[in-house]
PDB file of C-alpha atoms in Angstrom:
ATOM      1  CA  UNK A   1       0.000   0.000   0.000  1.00 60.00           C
ATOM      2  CA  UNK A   2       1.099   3.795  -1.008  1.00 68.00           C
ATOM      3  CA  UNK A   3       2.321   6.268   1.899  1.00 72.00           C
ATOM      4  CA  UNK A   4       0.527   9.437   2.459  1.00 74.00           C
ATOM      5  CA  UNK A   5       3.211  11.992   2.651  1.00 87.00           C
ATOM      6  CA  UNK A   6       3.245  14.753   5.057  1.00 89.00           C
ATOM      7  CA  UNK A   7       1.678  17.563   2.741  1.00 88.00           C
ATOM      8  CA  UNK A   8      -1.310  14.761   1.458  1.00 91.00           C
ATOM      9  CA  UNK A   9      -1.865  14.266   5.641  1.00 93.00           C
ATOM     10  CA  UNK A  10      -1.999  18.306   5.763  1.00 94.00           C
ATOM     11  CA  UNK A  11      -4.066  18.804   3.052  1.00 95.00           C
ATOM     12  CA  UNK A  12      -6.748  16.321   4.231  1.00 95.00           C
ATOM     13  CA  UNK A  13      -7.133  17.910   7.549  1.00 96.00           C
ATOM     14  CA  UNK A  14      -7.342  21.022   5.532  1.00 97.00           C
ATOM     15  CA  UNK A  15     -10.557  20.273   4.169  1.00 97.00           C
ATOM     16  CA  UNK A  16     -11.433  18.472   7.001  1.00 97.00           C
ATOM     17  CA  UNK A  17     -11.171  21.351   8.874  1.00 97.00           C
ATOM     18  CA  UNK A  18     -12.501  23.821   6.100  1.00 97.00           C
ATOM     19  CA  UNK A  19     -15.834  21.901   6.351  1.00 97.00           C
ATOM     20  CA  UNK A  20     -15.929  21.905  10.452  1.00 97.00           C
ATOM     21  CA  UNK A  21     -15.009  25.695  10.157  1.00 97.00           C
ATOM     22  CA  UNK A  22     -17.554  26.122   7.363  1.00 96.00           C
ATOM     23  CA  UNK A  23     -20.443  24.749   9.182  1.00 97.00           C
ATOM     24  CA  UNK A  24     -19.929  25.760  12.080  1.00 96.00           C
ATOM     25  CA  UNK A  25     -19.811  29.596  10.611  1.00 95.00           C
ATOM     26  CA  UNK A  26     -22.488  29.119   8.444  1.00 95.00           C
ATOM     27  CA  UNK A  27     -25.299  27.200  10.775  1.00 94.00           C
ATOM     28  CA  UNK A  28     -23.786  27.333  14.612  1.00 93.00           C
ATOM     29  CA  UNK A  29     -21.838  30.797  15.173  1.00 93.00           C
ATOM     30  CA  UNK A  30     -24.930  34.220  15.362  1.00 91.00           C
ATOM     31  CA  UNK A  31     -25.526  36.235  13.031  1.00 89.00           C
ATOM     32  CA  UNK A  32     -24.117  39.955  13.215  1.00 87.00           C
ATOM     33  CA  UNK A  33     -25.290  42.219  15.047  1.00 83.00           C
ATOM     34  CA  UNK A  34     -25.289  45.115  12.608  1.00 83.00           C
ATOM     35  CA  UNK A  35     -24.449  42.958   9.388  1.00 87.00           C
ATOM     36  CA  UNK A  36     -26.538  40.002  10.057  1.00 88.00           C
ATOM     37  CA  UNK A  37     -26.291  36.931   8.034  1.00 91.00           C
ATOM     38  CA  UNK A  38     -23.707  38.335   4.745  1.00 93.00           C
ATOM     39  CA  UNK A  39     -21.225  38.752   7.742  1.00 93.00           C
ATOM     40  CA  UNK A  40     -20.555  35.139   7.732  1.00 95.00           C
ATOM     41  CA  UNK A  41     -18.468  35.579   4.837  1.00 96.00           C
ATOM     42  CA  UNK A  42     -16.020  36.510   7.605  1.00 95.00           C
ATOM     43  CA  UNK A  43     -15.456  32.971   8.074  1.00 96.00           C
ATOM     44  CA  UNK A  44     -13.254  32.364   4.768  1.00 97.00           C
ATOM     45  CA  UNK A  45     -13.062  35.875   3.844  1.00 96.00           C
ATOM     46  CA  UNK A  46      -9.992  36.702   6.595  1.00 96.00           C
ATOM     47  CA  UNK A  47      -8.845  33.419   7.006  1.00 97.00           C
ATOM     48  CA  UNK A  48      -8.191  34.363   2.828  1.00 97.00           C
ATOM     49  CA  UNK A  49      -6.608  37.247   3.894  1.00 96.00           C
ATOM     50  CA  UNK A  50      -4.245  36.336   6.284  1.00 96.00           C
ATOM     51  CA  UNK A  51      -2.519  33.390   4.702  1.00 97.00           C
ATOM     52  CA  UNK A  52      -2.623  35.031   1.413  1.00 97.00           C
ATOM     53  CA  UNK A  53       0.035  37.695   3.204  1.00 97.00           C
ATOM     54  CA  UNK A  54       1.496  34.809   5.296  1.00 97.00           C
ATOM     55  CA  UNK A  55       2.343  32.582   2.189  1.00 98.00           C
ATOM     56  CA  UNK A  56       3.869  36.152   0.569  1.00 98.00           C
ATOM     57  CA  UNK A  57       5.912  36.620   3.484  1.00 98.00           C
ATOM     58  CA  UNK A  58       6.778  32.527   3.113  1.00 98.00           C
ATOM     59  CA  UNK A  59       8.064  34.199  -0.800  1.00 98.00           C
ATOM     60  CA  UNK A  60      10.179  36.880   0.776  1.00 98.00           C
ATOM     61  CA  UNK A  61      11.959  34.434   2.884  1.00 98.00           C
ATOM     62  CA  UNK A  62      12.415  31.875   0.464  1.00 98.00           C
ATOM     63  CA  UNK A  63      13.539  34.661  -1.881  1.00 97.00           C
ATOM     64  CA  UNK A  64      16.615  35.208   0.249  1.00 98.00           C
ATOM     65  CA  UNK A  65      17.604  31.886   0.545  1.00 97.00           C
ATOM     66  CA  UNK A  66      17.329  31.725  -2.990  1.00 96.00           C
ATOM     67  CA  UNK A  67      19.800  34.037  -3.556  1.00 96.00           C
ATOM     68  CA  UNK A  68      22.286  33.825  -0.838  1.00 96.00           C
ATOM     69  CA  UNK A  69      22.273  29.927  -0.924  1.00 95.00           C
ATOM     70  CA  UNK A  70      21.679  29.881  -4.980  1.00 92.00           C
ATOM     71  CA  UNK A  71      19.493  26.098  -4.649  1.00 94.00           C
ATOM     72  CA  UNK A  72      17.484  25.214  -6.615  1.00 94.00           C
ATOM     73  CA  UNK A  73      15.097  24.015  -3.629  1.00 95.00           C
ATOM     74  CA  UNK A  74      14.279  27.205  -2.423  1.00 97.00           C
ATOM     75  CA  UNK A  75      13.771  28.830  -5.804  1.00 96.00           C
ATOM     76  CA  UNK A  76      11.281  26.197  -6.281  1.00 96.00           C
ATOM     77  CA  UNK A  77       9.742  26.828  -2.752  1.00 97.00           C
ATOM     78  CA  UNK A  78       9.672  31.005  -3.895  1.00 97.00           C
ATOM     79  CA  UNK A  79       8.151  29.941  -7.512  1.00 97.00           C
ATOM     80  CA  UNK A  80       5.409  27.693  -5.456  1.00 97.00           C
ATOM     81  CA  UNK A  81       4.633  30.343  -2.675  1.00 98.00           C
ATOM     82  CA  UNK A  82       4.200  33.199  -4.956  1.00 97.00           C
ATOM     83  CA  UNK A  83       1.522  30.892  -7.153  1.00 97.00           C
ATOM     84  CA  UNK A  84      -0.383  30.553  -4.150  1.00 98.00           C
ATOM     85  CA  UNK A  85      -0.110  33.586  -3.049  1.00 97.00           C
ATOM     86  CA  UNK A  86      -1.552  35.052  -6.422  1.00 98.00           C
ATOM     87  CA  UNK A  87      -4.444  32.311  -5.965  1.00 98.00           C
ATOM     88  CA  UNK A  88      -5.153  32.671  -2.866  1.00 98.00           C
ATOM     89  CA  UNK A  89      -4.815  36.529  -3.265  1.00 97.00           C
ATOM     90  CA  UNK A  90      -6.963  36.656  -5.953  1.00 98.00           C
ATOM     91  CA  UNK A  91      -9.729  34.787  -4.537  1.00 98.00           C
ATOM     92  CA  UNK A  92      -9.720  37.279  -1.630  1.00 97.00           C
ATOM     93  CA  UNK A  93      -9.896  40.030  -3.698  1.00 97.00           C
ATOM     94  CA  UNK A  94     -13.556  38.044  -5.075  1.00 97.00           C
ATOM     95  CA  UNK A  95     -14.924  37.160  -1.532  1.00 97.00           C
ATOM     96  CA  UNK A  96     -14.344  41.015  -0.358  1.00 96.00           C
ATOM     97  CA  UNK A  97     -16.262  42.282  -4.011  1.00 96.00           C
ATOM     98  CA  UNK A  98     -18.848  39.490  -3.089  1.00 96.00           C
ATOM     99  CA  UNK A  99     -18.718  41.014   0.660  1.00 95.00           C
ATOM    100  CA  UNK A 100     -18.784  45.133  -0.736  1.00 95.00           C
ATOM    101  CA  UNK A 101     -22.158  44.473  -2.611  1.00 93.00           C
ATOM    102  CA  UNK A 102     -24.464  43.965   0.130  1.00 92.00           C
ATOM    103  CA  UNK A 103     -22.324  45.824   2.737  1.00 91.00           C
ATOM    104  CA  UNK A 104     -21.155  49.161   0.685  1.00 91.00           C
ATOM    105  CA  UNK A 105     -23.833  49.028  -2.262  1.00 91.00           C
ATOM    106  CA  UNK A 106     -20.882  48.572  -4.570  1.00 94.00           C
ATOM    107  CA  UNK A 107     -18.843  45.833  -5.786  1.00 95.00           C
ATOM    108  CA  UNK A 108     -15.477  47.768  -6.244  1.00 95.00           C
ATOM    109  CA  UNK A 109     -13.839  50.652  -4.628  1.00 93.00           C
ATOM    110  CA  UNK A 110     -10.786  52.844  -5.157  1.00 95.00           C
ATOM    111  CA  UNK A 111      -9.793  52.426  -1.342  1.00 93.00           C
ATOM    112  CA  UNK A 112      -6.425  51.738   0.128  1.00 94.00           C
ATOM    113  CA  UNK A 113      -7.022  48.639   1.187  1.00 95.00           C
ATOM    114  CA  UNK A 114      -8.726  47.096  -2.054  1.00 96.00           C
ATOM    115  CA  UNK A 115      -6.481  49.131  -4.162  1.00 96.00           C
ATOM    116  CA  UNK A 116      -3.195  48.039  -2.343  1.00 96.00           C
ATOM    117  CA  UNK A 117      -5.020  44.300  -2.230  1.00 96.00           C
ATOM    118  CA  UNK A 118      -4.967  44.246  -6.509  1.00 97.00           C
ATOM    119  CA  UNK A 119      -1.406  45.856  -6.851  1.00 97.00           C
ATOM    120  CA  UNK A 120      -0.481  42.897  -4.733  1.00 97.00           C
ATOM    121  CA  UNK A 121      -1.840  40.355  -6.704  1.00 97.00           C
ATOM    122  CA  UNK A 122      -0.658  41.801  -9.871  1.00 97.00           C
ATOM    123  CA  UNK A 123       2.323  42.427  -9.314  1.00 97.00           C
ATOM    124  CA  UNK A 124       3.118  38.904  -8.010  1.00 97.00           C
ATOM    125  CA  UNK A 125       1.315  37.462 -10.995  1.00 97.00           C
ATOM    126  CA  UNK A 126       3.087  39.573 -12.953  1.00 97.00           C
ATOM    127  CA  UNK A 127       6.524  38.418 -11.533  1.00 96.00           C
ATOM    128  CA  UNK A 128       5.431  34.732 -12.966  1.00 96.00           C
ATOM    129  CA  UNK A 129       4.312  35.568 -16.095  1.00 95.00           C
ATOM    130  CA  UNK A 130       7.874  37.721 -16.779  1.00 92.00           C
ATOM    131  CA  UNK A 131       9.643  34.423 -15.092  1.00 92.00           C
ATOM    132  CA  UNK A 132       8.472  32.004 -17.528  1.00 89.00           C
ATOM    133  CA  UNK A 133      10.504  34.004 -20.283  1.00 92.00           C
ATOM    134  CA  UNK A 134      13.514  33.496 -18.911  1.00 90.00           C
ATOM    135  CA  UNK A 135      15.528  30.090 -20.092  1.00 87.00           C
ATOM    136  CA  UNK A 136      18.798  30.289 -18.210  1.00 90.00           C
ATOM    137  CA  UNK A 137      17.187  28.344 -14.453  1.00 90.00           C
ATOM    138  CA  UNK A 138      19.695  30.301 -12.857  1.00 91.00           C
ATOM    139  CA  UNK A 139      18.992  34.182 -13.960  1.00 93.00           C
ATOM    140  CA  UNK A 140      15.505  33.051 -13.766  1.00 94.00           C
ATOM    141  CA  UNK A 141      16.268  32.160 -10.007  1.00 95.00           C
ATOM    142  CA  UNK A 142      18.330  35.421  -9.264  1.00 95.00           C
ATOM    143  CA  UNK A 143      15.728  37.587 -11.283  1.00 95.00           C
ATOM    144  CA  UNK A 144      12.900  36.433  -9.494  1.00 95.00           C
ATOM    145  CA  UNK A 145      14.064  36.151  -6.145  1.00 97.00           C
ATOM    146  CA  UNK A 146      14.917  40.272  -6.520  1.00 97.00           C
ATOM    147  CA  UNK A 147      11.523  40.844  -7.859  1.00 97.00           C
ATOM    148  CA  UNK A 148       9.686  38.984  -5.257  1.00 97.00           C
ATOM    149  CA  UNK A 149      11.624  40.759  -2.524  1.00 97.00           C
ATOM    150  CA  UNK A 150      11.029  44.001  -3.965  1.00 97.00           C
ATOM    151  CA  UNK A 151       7.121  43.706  -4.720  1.00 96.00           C
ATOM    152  CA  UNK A 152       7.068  42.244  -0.788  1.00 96.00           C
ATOM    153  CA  UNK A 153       7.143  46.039   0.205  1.00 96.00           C
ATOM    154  CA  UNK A 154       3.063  46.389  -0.617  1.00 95.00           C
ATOM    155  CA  UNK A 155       1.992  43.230   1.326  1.00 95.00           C
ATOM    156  CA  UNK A 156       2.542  45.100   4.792  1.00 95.00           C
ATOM    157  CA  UNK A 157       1.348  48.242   3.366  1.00 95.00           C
ATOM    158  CA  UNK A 158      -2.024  45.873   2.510  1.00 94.00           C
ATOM    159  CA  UNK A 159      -2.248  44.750   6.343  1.00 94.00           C
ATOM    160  CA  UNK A 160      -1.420  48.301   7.982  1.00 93.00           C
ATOM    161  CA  UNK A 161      -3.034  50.849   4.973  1.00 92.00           C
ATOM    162  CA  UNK A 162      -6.352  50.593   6.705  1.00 91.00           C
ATOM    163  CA  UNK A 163      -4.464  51.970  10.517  1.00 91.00           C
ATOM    164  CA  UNK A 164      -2.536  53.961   8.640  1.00 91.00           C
ATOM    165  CA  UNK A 165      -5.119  55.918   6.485  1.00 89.00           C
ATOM    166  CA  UNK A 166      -8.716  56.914   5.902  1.00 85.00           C
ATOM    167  CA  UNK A 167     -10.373  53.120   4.669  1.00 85.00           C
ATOM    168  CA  UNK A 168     -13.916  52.357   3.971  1.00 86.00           C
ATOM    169  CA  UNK A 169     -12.630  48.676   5.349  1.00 88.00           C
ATOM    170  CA  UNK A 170     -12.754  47.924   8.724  1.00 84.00           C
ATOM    171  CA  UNK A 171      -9.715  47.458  10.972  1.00 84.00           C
ATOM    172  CA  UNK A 172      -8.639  44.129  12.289  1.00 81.00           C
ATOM    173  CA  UNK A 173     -10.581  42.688  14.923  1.00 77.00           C
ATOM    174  CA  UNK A 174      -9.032  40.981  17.552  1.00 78.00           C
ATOM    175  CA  UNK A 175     -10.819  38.191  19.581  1.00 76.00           C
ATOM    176  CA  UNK A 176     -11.677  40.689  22.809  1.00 79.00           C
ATOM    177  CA  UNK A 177     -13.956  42.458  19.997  1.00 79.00           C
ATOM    178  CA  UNK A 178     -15.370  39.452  18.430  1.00 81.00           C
ATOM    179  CA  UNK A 179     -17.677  37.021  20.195  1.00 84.00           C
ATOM    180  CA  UNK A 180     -16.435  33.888  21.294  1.00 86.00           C
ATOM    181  CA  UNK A 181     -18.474  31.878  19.145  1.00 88.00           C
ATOM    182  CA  UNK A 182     -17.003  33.945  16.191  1.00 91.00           C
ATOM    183  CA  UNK A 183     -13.305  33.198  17.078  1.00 93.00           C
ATOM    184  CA  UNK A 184     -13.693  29.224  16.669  1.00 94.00           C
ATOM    185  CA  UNK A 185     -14.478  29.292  13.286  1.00 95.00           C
ATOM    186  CA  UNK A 186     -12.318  31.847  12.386  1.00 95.00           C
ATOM    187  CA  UNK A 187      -9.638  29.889  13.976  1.00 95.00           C
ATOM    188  CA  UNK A 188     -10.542  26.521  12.918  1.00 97.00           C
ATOM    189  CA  UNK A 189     -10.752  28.094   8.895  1.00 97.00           C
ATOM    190  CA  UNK A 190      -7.484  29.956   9.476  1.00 97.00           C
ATOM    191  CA  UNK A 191      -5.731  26.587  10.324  1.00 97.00           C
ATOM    192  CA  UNK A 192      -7.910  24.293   7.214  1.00 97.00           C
ATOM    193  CA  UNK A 193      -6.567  27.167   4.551  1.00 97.00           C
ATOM    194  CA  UNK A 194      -3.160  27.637   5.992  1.00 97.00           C
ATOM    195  CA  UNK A 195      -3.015  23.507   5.737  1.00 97.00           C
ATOM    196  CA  UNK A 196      -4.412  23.708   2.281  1.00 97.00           C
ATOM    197  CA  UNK A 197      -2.048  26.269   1.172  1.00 97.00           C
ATOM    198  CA  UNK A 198       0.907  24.364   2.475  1.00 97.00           C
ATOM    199  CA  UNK A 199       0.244  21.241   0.175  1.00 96.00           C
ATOM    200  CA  UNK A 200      -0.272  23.547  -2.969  1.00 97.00           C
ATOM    201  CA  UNK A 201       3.236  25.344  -1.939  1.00 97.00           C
ATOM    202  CA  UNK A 202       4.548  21.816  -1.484  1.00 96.00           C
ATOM    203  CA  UNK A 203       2.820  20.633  -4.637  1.00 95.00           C
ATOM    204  CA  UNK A 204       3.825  23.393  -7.122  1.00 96.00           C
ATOM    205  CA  UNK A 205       7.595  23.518  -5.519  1.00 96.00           C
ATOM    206  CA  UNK A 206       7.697  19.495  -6.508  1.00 94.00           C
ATOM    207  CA  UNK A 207       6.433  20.598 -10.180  1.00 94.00           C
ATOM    208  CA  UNK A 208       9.403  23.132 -10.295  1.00 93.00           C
ATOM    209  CA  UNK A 209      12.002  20.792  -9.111  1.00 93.00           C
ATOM    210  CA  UNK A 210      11.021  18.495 -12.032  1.00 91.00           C
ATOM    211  CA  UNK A 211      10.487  21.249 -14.523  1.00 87.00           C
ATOM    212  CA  UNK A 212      13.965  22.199 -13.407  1.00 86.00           C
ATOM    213  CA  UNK A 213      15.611  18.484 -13.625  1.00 85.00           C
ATOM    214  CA  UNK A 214      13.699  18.527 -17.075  1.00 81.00           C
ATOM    215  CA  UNK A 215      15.581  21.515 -17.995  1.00 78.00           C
ATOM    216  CA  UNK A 216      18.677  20.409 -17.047  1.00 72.00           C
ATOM    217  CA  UNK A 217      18.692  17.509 -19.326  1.00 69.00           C
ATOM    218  CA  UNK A 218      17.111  19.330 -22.225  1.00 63.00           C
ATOM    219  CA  UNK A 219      19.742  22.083 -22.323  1.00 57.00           C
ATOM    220  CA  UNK A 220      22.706  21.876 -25.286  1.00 58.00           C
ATOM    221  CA  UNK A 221      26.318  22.179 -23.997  1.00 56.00           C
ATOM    222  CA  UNK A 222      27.919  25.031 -23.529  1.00 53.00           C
ATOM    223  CA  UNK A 223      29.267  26.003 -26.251  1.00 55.00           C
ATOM    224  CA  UNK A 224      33.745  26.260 -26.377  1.00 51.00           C
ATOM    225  CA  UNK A 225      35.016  29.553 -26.222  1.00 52.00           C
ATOM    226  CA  UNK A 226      34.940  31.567 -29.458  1.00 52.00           C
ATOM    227  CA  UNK A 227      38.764  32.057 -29.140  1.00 50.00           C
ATOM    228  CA  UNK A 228      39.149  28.511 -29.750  1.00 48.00           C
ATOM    229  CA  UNK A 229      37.808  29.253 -33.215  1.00 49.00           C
ATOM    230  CA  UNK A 230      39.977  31.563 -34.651  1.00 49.00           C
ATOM    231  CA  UNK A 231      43.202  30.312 -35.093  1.00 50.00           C
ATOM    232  CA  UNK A 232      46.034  32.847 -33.954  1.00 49.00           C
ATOM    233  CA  UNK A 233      44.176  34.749 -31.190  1.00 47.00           C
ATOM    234  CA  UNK A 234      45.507  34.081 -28.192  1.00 48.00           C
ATOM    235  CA  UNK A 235      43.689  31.668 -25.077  1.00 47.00           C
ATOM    236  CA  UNK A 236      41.888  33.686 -22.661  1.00 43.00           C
ATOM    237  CA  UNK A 237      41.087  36.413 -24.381  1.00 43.00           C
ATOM    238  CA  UNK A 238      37.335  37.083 -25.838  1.00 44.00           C
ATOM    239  CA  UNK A 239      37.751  38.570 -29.688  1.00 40.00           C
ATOM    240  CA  UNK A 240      34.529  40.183 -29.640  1.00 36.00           C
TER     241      UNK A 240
ATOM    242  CA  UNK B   1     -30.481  47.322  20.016  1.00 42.00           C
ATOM    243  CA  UNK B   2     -28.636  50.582  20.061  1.00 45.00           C
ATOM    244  CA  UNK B   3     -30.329  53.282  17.124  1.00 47.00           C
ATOM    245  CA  UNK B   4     -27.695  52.653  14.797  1.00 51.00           C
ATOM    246  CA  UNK B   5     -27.957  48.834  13.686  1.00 53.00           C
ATOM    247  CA  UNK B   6     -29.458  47.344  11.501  1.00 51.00           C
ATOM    248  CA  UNK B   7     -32.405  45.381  12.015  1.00 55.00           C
ATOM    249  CA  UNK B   8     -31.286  41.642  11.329  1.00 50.00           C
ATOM    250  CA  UNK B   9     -32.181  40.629   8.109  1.00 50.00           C
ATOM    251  CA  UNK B  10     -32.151  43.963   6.783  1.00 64.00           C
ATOM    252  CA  UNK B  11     -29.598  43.309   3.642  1.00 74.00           C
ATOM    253  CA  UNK B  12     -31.795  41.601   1.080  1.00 72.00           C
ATOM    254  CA  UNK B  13     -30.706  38.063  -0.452  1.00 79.00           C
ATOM    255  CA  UNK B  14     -27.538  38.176   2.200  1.00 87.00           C
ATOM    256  CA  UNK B  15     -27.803  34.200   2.160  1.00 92.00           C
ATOM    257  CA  UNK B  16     -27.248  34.335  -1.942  1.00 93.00           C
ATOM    258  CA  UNK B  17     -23.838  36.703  -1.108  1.00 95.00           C
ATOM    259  CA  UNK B  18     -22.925  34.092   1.762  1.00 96.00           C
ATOM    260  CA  UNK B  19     -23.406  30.958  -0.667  1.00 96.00           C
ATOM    261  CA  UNK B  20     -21.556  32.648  -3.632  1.00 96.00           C
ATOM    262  CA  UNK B  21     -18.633  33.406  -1.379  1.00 97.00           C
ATOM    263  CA  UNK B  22     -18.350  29.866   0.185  1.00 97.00           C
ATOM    264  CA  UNK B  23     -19.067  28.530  -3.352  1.00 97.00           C
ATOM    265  CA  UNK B  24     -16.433  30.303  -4.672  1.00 97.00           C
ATOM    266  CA  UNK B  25     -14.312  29.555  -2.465  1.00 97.00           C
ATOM    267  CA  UNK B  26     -14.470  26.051  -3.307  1.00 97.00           C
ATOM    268  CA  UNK B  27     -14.532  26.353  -6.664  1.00 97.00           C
ATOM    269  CA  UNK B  28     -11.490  27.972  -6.775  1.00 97.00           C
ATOM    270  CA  UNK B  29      -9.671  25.369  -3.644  1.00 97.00           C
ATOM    271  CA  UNK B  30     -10.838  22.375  -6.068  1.00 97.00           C
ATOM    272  CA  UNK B  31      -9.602  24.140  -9.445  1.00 97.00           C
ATOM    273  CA  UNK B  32      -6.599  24.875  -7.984  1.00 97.00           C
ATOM    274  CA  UNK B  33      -5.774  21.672  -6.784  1.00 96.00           C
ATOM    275  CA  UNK B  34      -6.987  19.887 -10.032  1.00 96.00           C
ATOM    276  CA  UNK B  35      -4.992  21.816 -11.712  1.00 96.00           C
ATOM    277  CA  UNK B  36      -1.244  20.817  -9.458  1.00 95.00           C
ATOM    278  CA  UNK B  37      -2.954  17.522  -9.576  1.00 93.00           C
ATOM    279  CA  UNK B  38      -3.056  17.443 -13.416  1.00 94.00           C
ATOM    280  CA  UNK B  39       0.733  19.564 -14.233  1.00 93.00           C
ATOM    281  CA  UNK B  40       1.899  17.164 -11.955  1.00 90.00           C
ATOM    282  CA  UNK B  41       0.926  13.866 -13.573  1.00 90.00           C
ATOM    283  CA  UNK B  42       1.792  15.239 -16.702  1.00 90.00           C
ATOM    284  CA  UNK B  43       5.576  16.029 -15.498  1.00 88.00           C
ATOM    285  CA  UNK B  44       5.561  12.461 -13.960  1.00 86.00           C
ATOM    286  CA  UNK B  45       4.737  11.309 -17.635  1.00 87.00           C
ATOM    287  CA  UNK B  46       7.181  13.322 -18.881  1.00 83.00           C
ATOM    288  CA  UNK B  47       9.764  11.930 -16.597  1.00 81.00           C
ATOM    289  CA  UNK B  48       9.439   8.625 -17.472  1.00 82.00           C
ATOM    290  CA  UNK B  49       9.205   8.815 -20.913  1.00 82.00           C
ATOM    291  CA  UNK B  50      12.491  10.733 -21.235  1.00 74.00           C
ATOM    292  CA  UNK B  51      13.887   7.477 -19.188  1.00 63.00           C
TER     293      UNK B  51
END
């Protein structure tokens, strides 16, 4: 019989989890006071948000090793954390316009936080597009893990902007402002997605690693220095 | 209930909002995981055929 690896365990309890947390948000936990039922969009909505910006941060720090180790490993952990993070950042950005209808009367707004939210997710998405047209693994690697570590300067501008400045969104709550029977699903759906999101990163690193090994085999020789083509120009030095 | 809320139930259809965000949700979780699911059998295939 086949293993379960570590990742497949997490990811189970993941959805495990995600459909505990989901019920008990949806059917068990009160409505809001002021919101009432569209509020319990809470319940994936910041769970969303949080390891969207965790898994970014996961990014930066892989980002670093990438470059002062120069592994593969952890340019494949980058690649897969930044995927997610688009995903996962993406999806946020729907549950909040699916949240702003009912709450705000419109779907999109120009605020900080929504607007600092998109630049986020493009600019990460953006960073993998421009990847894939880079051959050489290793500028692709070096490139990257720059680009990543400079586009990591909006993601705590997305968590503070709304302390920081005027917002139409709320501030964070902490659990002494939210009712007890709020915090367990929001804690139990925090855990399932942060689960989930660790066997995609795991998942999508794995795909690099091959696509990398793949790569490896598929590339021509170098080529021989051109000085070894010109007769009478002497070794070492380039004739271009 | 203090002058400023809401009566409950006073956003109309909040239940369709709440069931397209927790569908979408979903949608997206089982997408996304098809999709690694899929790239990654295909790479596996891949593997083995270049020996």
């Amino acid at each position: 019989m086949k293993r379960l690896r570590w990742d497949a365990i997490l990811g189970l309890l993941g959805v495990l989890l995600l459909l505990v947390g989901s019920y008990i948000g949806l059917f068990l936990a009160p409505p809001d006071r002021h919101m009432g039922e569209v509020q319990r969009l809470m319940y994936v909505h910041v769970p969303t948000a949080w390891i969207s910006m965790l898994v970014l941060t996961a990014a930066f720090v892989f980002a670093i090793a990438s470059i002062w180790t120069g592994k593969p490993k952890w340019d494949a952990a980058m690649t897969g954390a930044t995927e997610v993070g688009v995903v996962f950042g993406a999806l946020l950005t729907a549950q909040g316009m699916i949240w702003a209808k009912p709450t705000w009367g419109v779907w999109w707004d120009w605020d900080v936080r929504l607007t600092t939210t998109l630049i986020m997710v493009v600019l990460y998405a953006g960073i993998l597009v421009l990847r894939s047209f880079v051959d050489d693994p290793e500028r692709r690697a070096t490139w990257s893990a720059v680009a990543v570590i400079v586009g990591y300067v909006d993601v705590p501008l997305v968590y503070f902007c709304v302390r920081w400045w005027r917002s139409l969104h709320q501030i964070q709550s902490s659990p002494e402002t939210v009712a007890s029977s709020m915090v367990v699903p929001l804690r139990i759906n925090s855990f399932a997605i942060l689960f989930i999101a660790i066997w995609c990163i795991a998942q999508r690193a794995r795909l690099e690693m091959a696509r990398r090994r793949g790569e490896s085999v598929a590339l021509p020789p170098k080529r021989a220095p051109r000085t070894a083509e010109i007769p009478g120009t002497p070794q070492g030095v380039d004739n271009v | 209930m203090s002058e400023t809320a809401m009566p409950e139930g006073v956003i109309v259809g909040a239940w369709n909002f709440v069931i397209g965000g927790y569908g979408l949700t979903a949608l997206v979780f089982i997408t996304y995981a098809w999709s690694l699911w899929r790239r990654r059998k295909a790479s596996d295939r891949d593997a083995r055929s270049n020996g």
